Coordinates of C-alpha atoms and ligand atoms in Angstrom, one line a residue:
M23 CA -15.7 -11.9 66.4
A24 CA -17.4 -15.2 66.0
E25 CA -16.8 -15.0 62.3
N26 CA -13.1 -14.2 62.9
S27 CA -12.5 -17.2 65.1
L28 CA -14.2 -19.4 62.6
L29 CA -11.9 -18.1 59.9
S30 CA -8.8 -18.6 61.9
S31 CA -9.7 -22.1 62.9
K32 CA -10.2 -23.2 59.3
P33 CA -7.5 -25.8 58.6
T34 CA -5.4 -24.8 55.6
T35 CA -4.9 -27.5 53.0
P36 CA -1.2 -28.2 52.7
V37 CA 0.3 -27.3 49.3
G38 CA 3.6 -28.7 48.3
R39 CA 5.7 -28.7 45.1
L40 CA 7.8 -31.0 43.0
A41 CA 10.4 -28.7 41.5
P42 CA 12.8 -30.5 39.1
S43 CA 15.6 -28.7 37.4
P44 CA 15.9 -29.9 33.8
T45 CA 19.7 -29.6 34.0
G46 CA 20.1 -33.4 33.6
A47 CA 18.4 -36.6 34.1
Q48 CA 16.5 -37.4 37.4
H49 CA 18.2 -40.1 39.4
V50 CA 17.6 -42.3 42.4
G51 CA 18.4 -39.4 44.8
N52 CA 15.9 -37.1 43.2
A53 CA 13.3 -39.9 43.3
R54 CA 13.7 -40.3 47.0
T55 CA 13.2 -36.6 47.7
Y56 CA 10.1 -36.4 45.4
L57 CA 8.6 -39.5 47.0
L58 CA 8.9 -37.9 50.5
A59 CA 7.6 -34.5 49.3
W60 CA 4.6 -36.2 47.7
L61 CA 3.9 -38.4 50.7
S62 CA 4.1 -35.6 53.2
I63 CA 1.5 -33.6 51.4
R64 CA -0.8 -36.3 50.0
S65 CA -0.9 -38.2 53.3
R66 CA -2.6 -35.0 54.7
G67 CA -4.9 -34.6 51.8
G68 CA -3.0 -31.7 50.4
R69 CA -2.3 -30.4 46.9
I70 CA 0.8 -30.8 44.8
I71 CA 2.2 -28.4 42.2
L72 CA 4.7 -29.4 39.6
R73 CA 7.1 -26.6 38.6
I74 CA 10.0 -26.8 36.2
E75 CA 13.0 -24.8 37.4
D76 CA 14.7 -24.0 34.1
I77 CA 16.2 -20.5 34.7
D78 CA 19.7 -21.8 34.9
S79 CA 19.9 -21.7 31.1
P80 CA 23.5 -22.8 30.4
R81 CA 22.9 -26.0 32.3
V82 CA 19.4 -26.8 30.9
R83 CA 19.3 -29.8 28.7
V84 CA 16.8 -30.2 25.8
G85 CA 14.1 -32.8 26.6
A86 CA 15.1 -33.0 30.3
A87 CA 11.9 -31.4 31.5
E88 CA 9.7 -33.8 29.6
Q89 CA 11.8 -36.7 30.8
A90 CA 11.4 -35.5 34.4
V91 CA 7.6 -35.5 34.0
D92 CA 7.7 -39.0 32.6
D93 CA 10.0 -40.2 35.4
L94 CA 7.6 -38.7 38.1
R95 CA 4.6 -40.4 36.4
W96 CA 6.5 -43.7 36.2
L97 CA 7.1 -43.5 39.9
G98 CA 3.4 -43.2 40.4
L99 CA 3.5 -39.6 41.8
D100 CA 0.8 -37.2 40.7
W101 CA 0.0 -33.5 40.9
D102 CA -2.9 -31.1 40.7
E103 CA -1.3 -28.4 38.7
G104 CA 1.6 -28.4 36.4
P105 CA 2.9 -27.6 32.9
D106 CA 1.2 -30.7 31.4
I107 CA -2.2 -30.2 33.0
G108 CA -2.4 -26.4 33.6
G109 CA -4.1 -24.9 36.6
P110 CA -4.9 -21.6 38.3
N111 CA -1.3 -20.7 39.3
G112 CA 0.4 -21.1 36.0
P113 CA 2.6 -20.9 34.1
Y114 CA 4.5 -23.7 35.7
V115 CA 7.8 -23.3 33.9
Q116 CA 10.1 -20.7 35.4
T117 CA 11.3 -19.2 32.1
E118 CA 7.7 -18.3 31.4
R119 CA 7.4 -16.5 34.7
V120 CA 10.3 -14.0 34.3
E121 CA 8.0 -11.0 34.4
L122 CA 7.1 -11.8 38.0
Y123 CA 10.8 -12.0 39.0
R124 CA 11.6 -8.8 37.2
V125 CA 9.0 -6.9 39.1
A126 CA 10.2 -8.4 42.4
L127 CA 13.8 -7.4 41.6
A128 CA 12.7 -3.9 40.7
R129 CA 11.0 -3.7 44.1
L130 CA 14.2 -4.7 45.9
R131 CA 16.1 -2.0 43.9
C132 CA 13.6 0.7 44.8
D133 CA 13.7 -0.3 48.5
E134 CA 17.6 -0.3 48.4
R135 CA 17.6 -3.9 49.5
V136 CA 20.1 -4.8 46.7
Y137 CA 23.3 -3.3 45.4
P138 CA 25.3 -3.9 42.2
C139 CA 28.3 -6.2 42.9
T140 CA 31.1 -6.2 40.3
C141 CA 33.3 -8.8 42.1
T142 CA 34.4 -11.8 40.2
R143 CA 34.5 -15.2 41.8
S144 CA 38.3 -15.0 42.4
D145 CA 37.9 -11.5 43.9
I146 CA 35.5 -13.0 46.5
E147 CA 37.8 -16.0 47.1
S148 CA 40.8 -13.9 47.8
A149 CA 38.9 -11.4 50.0
A150 CA 36.9 -13.8 52.0
S151 CA 38.5 -15.0 55.2
A152 CA 35.7 -16.2 57.5
P153 CA 35.1 -20.0 57.6
H154 CA 32.0 -21.0 55.6
I155 CA 29.5 -23.7 55.6
E156 CA 30.6 -26.8 53.6
H157 CA 29.6 -26.8 49.9
E158 CA 28.6 -23.1 50.2
G159 CA 31.6 -21.4 48.7
P160 CA 33.2 -18.4 50.4
I161 CA 31.2 -15.8 52.2
Y162 CA 30.8 -12.6 50.3
P163 CA 32.9 -10.1 52.2
G164 CA 30.7 -7.0 51.5
T165 CA 33.2 -5.3 49.1
C166 CA 30.5 -3.6 47.1
A167 CA 28.0 -3.1 49.9
G168 CA 28.7 0.7 50.0
R169 CA 27.0 1.1 46.6
A170 CA 23.4 2.2 46.2
A171 CA 21.1 0.5 43.7
A172 CA 21.2 3.6 41.5
D173 CA 25.0 3.3 41.2
A174 CA 24.4 0.6 38.6
A175 CA 23.9 3.3 36.0
S176 CA 27.4 4.6 36.5
L177 CA 29.1 1.3 36.1
G178 CA 29.4 1.7 32.3
D179 CA 29.9 -1.7 30.7
R180 CA 31.2 -3.4 33.8
A181 CA 29.5 -6.7 34.5
F182 CA 27.6 -6.9 37.8
A183 CA 25.1 -8.9 39.8
W184 CA 22.4 -7.8 42.2
R185 CA 23.2 -8.8 45.8
L186 CA 20.7 -8.7 48.6
R187 CA 21.8 -6.7 51.6
T188 CA 21.2 -9.3 54.3
T189 CA 20.5 -8.6 58.0
E190 CA 22.9 -9.1 60.8
V191 CA 20.4 -10.8 63.2
P192 CA 20.6 -14.3 64.5
R193 CA 17.8 -16.3 62.8
E194 CA 16.2 -19.5 63.9
Y195 CA 13.7 -21.8 62.3
T196 CA 12.5 -25.3 63.0
D197 CA 13.0 -27.6 60.1
L198 CA 10.5 -30.4 60.1
V199 CA 13.2 -33.0 59.6
A200 CA 16.6 -31.4 60.5
G201 CA 15.3 -29.7 63.7
T202 CA 16.1 -26.3 65.0
Q203 CA 18.5 -24.3 62.8
R204 CA 20.3 -21.1 63.7
V205 CA 22.3 -18.8 61.4
N206 CA 23.3 -15.2 61.3
V207 CA 22.8 -14.7 57.6
K208 CA 25.1 -11.8 57.1
Q209 CA 28.0 -13.4 59.0
Q210 CA 27.6 -17.1 58.1
L211 CA 26.1 -16.9 54.6
G212 CA 26.8 -13.4 53.5
D213 CA 25.0 -11.1 51.0
F214 CA 23.9 -13.3 48.2
V215 CA 23.0 -12.9 44.5
V216 CA 19.4 -12.5 43.7
G217 CA 19.6 -11.3 40.1
K218 CA 21.7 -10.7 37.0
M219 CA 22.5 -7.3 35.5
D220 CA 19.9 -7.9 32.8
G221 CA 17.2 -8.2 35.5
S222 CA 16.9 -12.0 35.2
P223 CA 16.6 -13.8 38.6
A224 CA 18.9 -16.0 40.5
Y225 CA 17.6 -19.3 41.9
Q226 CA 16.9 -17.7 45.4
L227 CA 14.7 -15.0 44.1
A228 CA 12.8 -17.2 41.5
V229 CA 12.0 -19.8 44.1
V230 CA 10.7 -17.4 46.7
C231 CA 8.5 -15.5 44.2
D232 CA 7.1 -18.8 43.0
D233 CA 6.6 -20.4 46.4
H234 CA 4.7 -17.3 47.4
A235 CA 2.7 -16.8 44.2
M236 CA 1.7 -20.5 44.1
G237 CA 0.7 -20.6 47.8
I238 CA 3.2 -23.3 48.7
T239 CA 2.9 -24.1 52.5
E240 CA 5.6 -26.8 52.7
V241 CA 9.0 -27.1 50.9
L242 CA 10.5 -30.5 51.2
R243 CA 13.9 -31.0 49.4
G244 CA 17.4 -32.3 49.8
D245 CA 19.4 -31.1 52.8
D246 CA 22.1 -29.7 50.5
L247 CA 19.7 -26.7 50.2
L248 CA 19.3 -26.3 54.0
P249 CA 21.5 -23.1 54.1
S250 CA 19.3 -21.7 51.3
A251 CA 16.3 -21.8 53.6
F252 CA 17.7 -18.9 55.6
R253 CA 18.3 -16.9 52.4
Q254 CA 14.8 -17.6 51.3
I255 CA 13.3 -16.8 54.7
E256 CA 15.2 -13.5 54.6
L257 CA 13.7 -12.7 51.1
F258 CA 10.2 -13.7 52.3
E259 CA 10.6 -11.2 55.1
V260 CA 11.8 -8.4 52.8
F261 CA 8.7 -8.8 50.7
G262 CA 6.4 -9.1 53.7
W263 CA 5.3 -12.6 52.7
I264 CA 4.8 -15.6 55.0
P265 CA 7.4 -18.3 54.4
P266 CA 6.4 -21.9 54.0
T267 CA 7.6 -24.6 56.5
F268 CA 10.8 -26.3 55.4
A269 CA 11.8 -30.0 55.6
H270 CA 15.3 -30.9 54.4
V271 CA 15.8 -34.6 54.0
P272 CA 19.1 -36.5 53.9
L273 CA 20.5 -37.1 50.5
V274 CA 21.3 -40.3 48.8
V275 CA 25.0 -41.0 48.7
G276 CA 27.2 -43.5 47.0
P277 CA 29.3 -46.2 48.7
D278 CA 32.0 -43.6 49.2
C279 CA 29.5 -41.5 51.3
R280 CA 29.6 -38.7 48.7
R281 CA 26.5 -37.4 47.2
L282 CA 25.1 -39.6 44.4
A283 CA 26.7 -38.6 41.1
K284 CA 27.9 -39.9 37.8
R285 CA 31.0 -41.5 39.3
H286 CA 28.7 -43.9 41.2
G287 CA 27.4 -45.4 37.9
D288 CA 24.2 -44.8 36.0
T289 CA 21.4 -44.3 38.5
R290 CA 19.2 -42.4 36.2
L291 CA 15.5 -43.4 36.5
A292 CA 15.2 -43.7 32.7
T293 CA 18.1 -46.2 32.7
L294 CA 16.6 -48.3 35.6
R295 CA 13.4 -48.4 33.7
K296 CA 15.1 -49.6 30.5
E297 CA 16.9 -52.2 32.5
G298 CA 13.5 -53.6 33.6
V299 CA 13.5 -52.4 37.2
S300 CA 9.9 -51.7 38.2
A301 CA 8.9 -48.4 39.8
D302 CA 7.5 -50.4 42.8
A303 CA 10.8 -52.2 43.3
L304 CA 12.6 -48.9 43.4
L305 CA 10.0 -47.4 45.7
G306 CA 10.3 -50.4 48.0
L307 CA 14.0 -49.9 48.3
L308 CA 13.5 -46.1 48.9
A309 CA 10.8 -46.6 51.4
H310 CA 13.0 -49.1 53.3
S311 CA 15.9 -46.7 53.2
C312 CA 13.6 -44.0 54.7
G313 CA 12.6 -46.3 57.5
L314 CA 9.0 -46.5 56.2
R315 CA 9.0 -50.2 55.5
P316 CA 10.8 -53.1 57.3
T317 CA 12.0 -54.7 54.1
Q318 CA 12.6 -53.5 50.5
A319 CA 9.7 -55.5 49.1
A320 CA 8.0 -53.7 46.2
V321 CA 5.4 -51.2 47.1
S322 CA 3.5 -48.4 45.3
A323 CA 3.6 -44.8 46.2
K324 CA -0.1 -44.9 47.1
D325 CA 0.4 -47.9 49.5
L326 CA 2.9 -45.8 51.5
L327 CA 0.3 -43.0 52.2
T328 CA -1.4 -44.7 55.2
G329 CA 0.2 -43.7 58.4
F330 CA 3.0 -41.7 56.8
S331 CA 4.7 -39.2 59.0
L332 CA 8.0 -37.3 58.5
G333 CA 8.8 -38.3 62.1
Q334 CA 9.4 -41.8 60.9
L335 CA 12.2 -40.7 58.6
N336 CA 15.6 -42.3 59.1
P337 CA 17.9 -39.3 59.7
S338 CA 21.0 -40.8 58.0
P339 CA 21.8 -40.4 54.4
F340 CA 21.0 -43.5 52.3
V341 CA 24.0 -45.3 50.9
F342 CA 22.9 -46.5 47.5
D343 CA 24.5 -49.3 45.6
S344 CA 23.0 -50.4 42.3
R345 CA 23.3 -54.1 43.4
L346 CA 20.4 -53.3 45.8
L347 CA 18.2 -53.2 42.8
S348 CA 19.5 -56.2 40.9
P349 CA 17.1 -59.1 40.5
K350 CA 17.9 -61.7 43.1
Ligands
LIG411 N1 15.1 -27.2 41.4 C1 15.9 -27.6 42.6 C2 16.5 -28.9 42.3 O1 16.1 -29.7 41.5 C3 15.1 -27.6 43.8 C4 14.9 -26.3 44.4 C5 14.0 -26.2 45.6 O2 13.4 -27.2 46.0 O3 14.0 -25.2 46.2 O4 17.5 -29.2 43.0
ZN412 ZN1 31.2 -7.1 45.0

């Protein structure tokens, strides 16, 4: 008994991750999220894993992963494990981890948790009627849900994707930043794609397998992925794994209040660096935007560690304007 209580009272070291997708250059918005993910973990003495999320192959750009690593280093963020330094939970590049995802998908098939869906995007658009969460696309109406996993064999050469049979229960979780969230996954998000017909994974499956295998205890990312937390919690539950805690932080938007994108000008970190903006000047601005500093005076990532808490975070999106970084 005594031993048990000792074990259960042992504090677990927080483990977080930086998970860039090398589908393009990292910009000011990504930098703000990485800074917060890093501060949240490092301020509690935790460990950080760098993972490259490159399974979305048509969108992956040559050299973007290396560039993301350079950008993170330039910002003064560091990590304990990653593709550049190795570590016990490697490999750290998703395309090198496909076997893990394949096994997980096979398990979902054997347990009848997935079914082959042959619907095209326009099939789903025309069949879906329920209102859906903004940016999320139409809710899958369940057209193919009557199929069993084994029915995939009789589809001939018809293209299909593996969809998870979601549950119809109201779910609730407390987001460290966004507060209590409630969703009925089946009704409000719908059955979602976890893999392609060739057995390769979709984002939701890869992320859950990796976060579990790498022992991630906290996921901090942009709040555009908030609805995905429910999908991922659902998957963690199906596998019998413990989900991490989630923190979804407000995004950086342009002066038109829309998510920072190309139309807002060149906010790539590599460009700012070339223009002579220092990392500490950018971090000063980002820290100020988060409510961590009273002014935008230059500051290093390390200097922001003392006293950091997610509770200090300004809950509004940050409106970025490149003039904020111009030399005065
Ligand atoms: N790789 C994703 C991105 O760069 C992040 C996914 C996640 O944090 O779960 O947007
Ligand atoms: Zn379908």
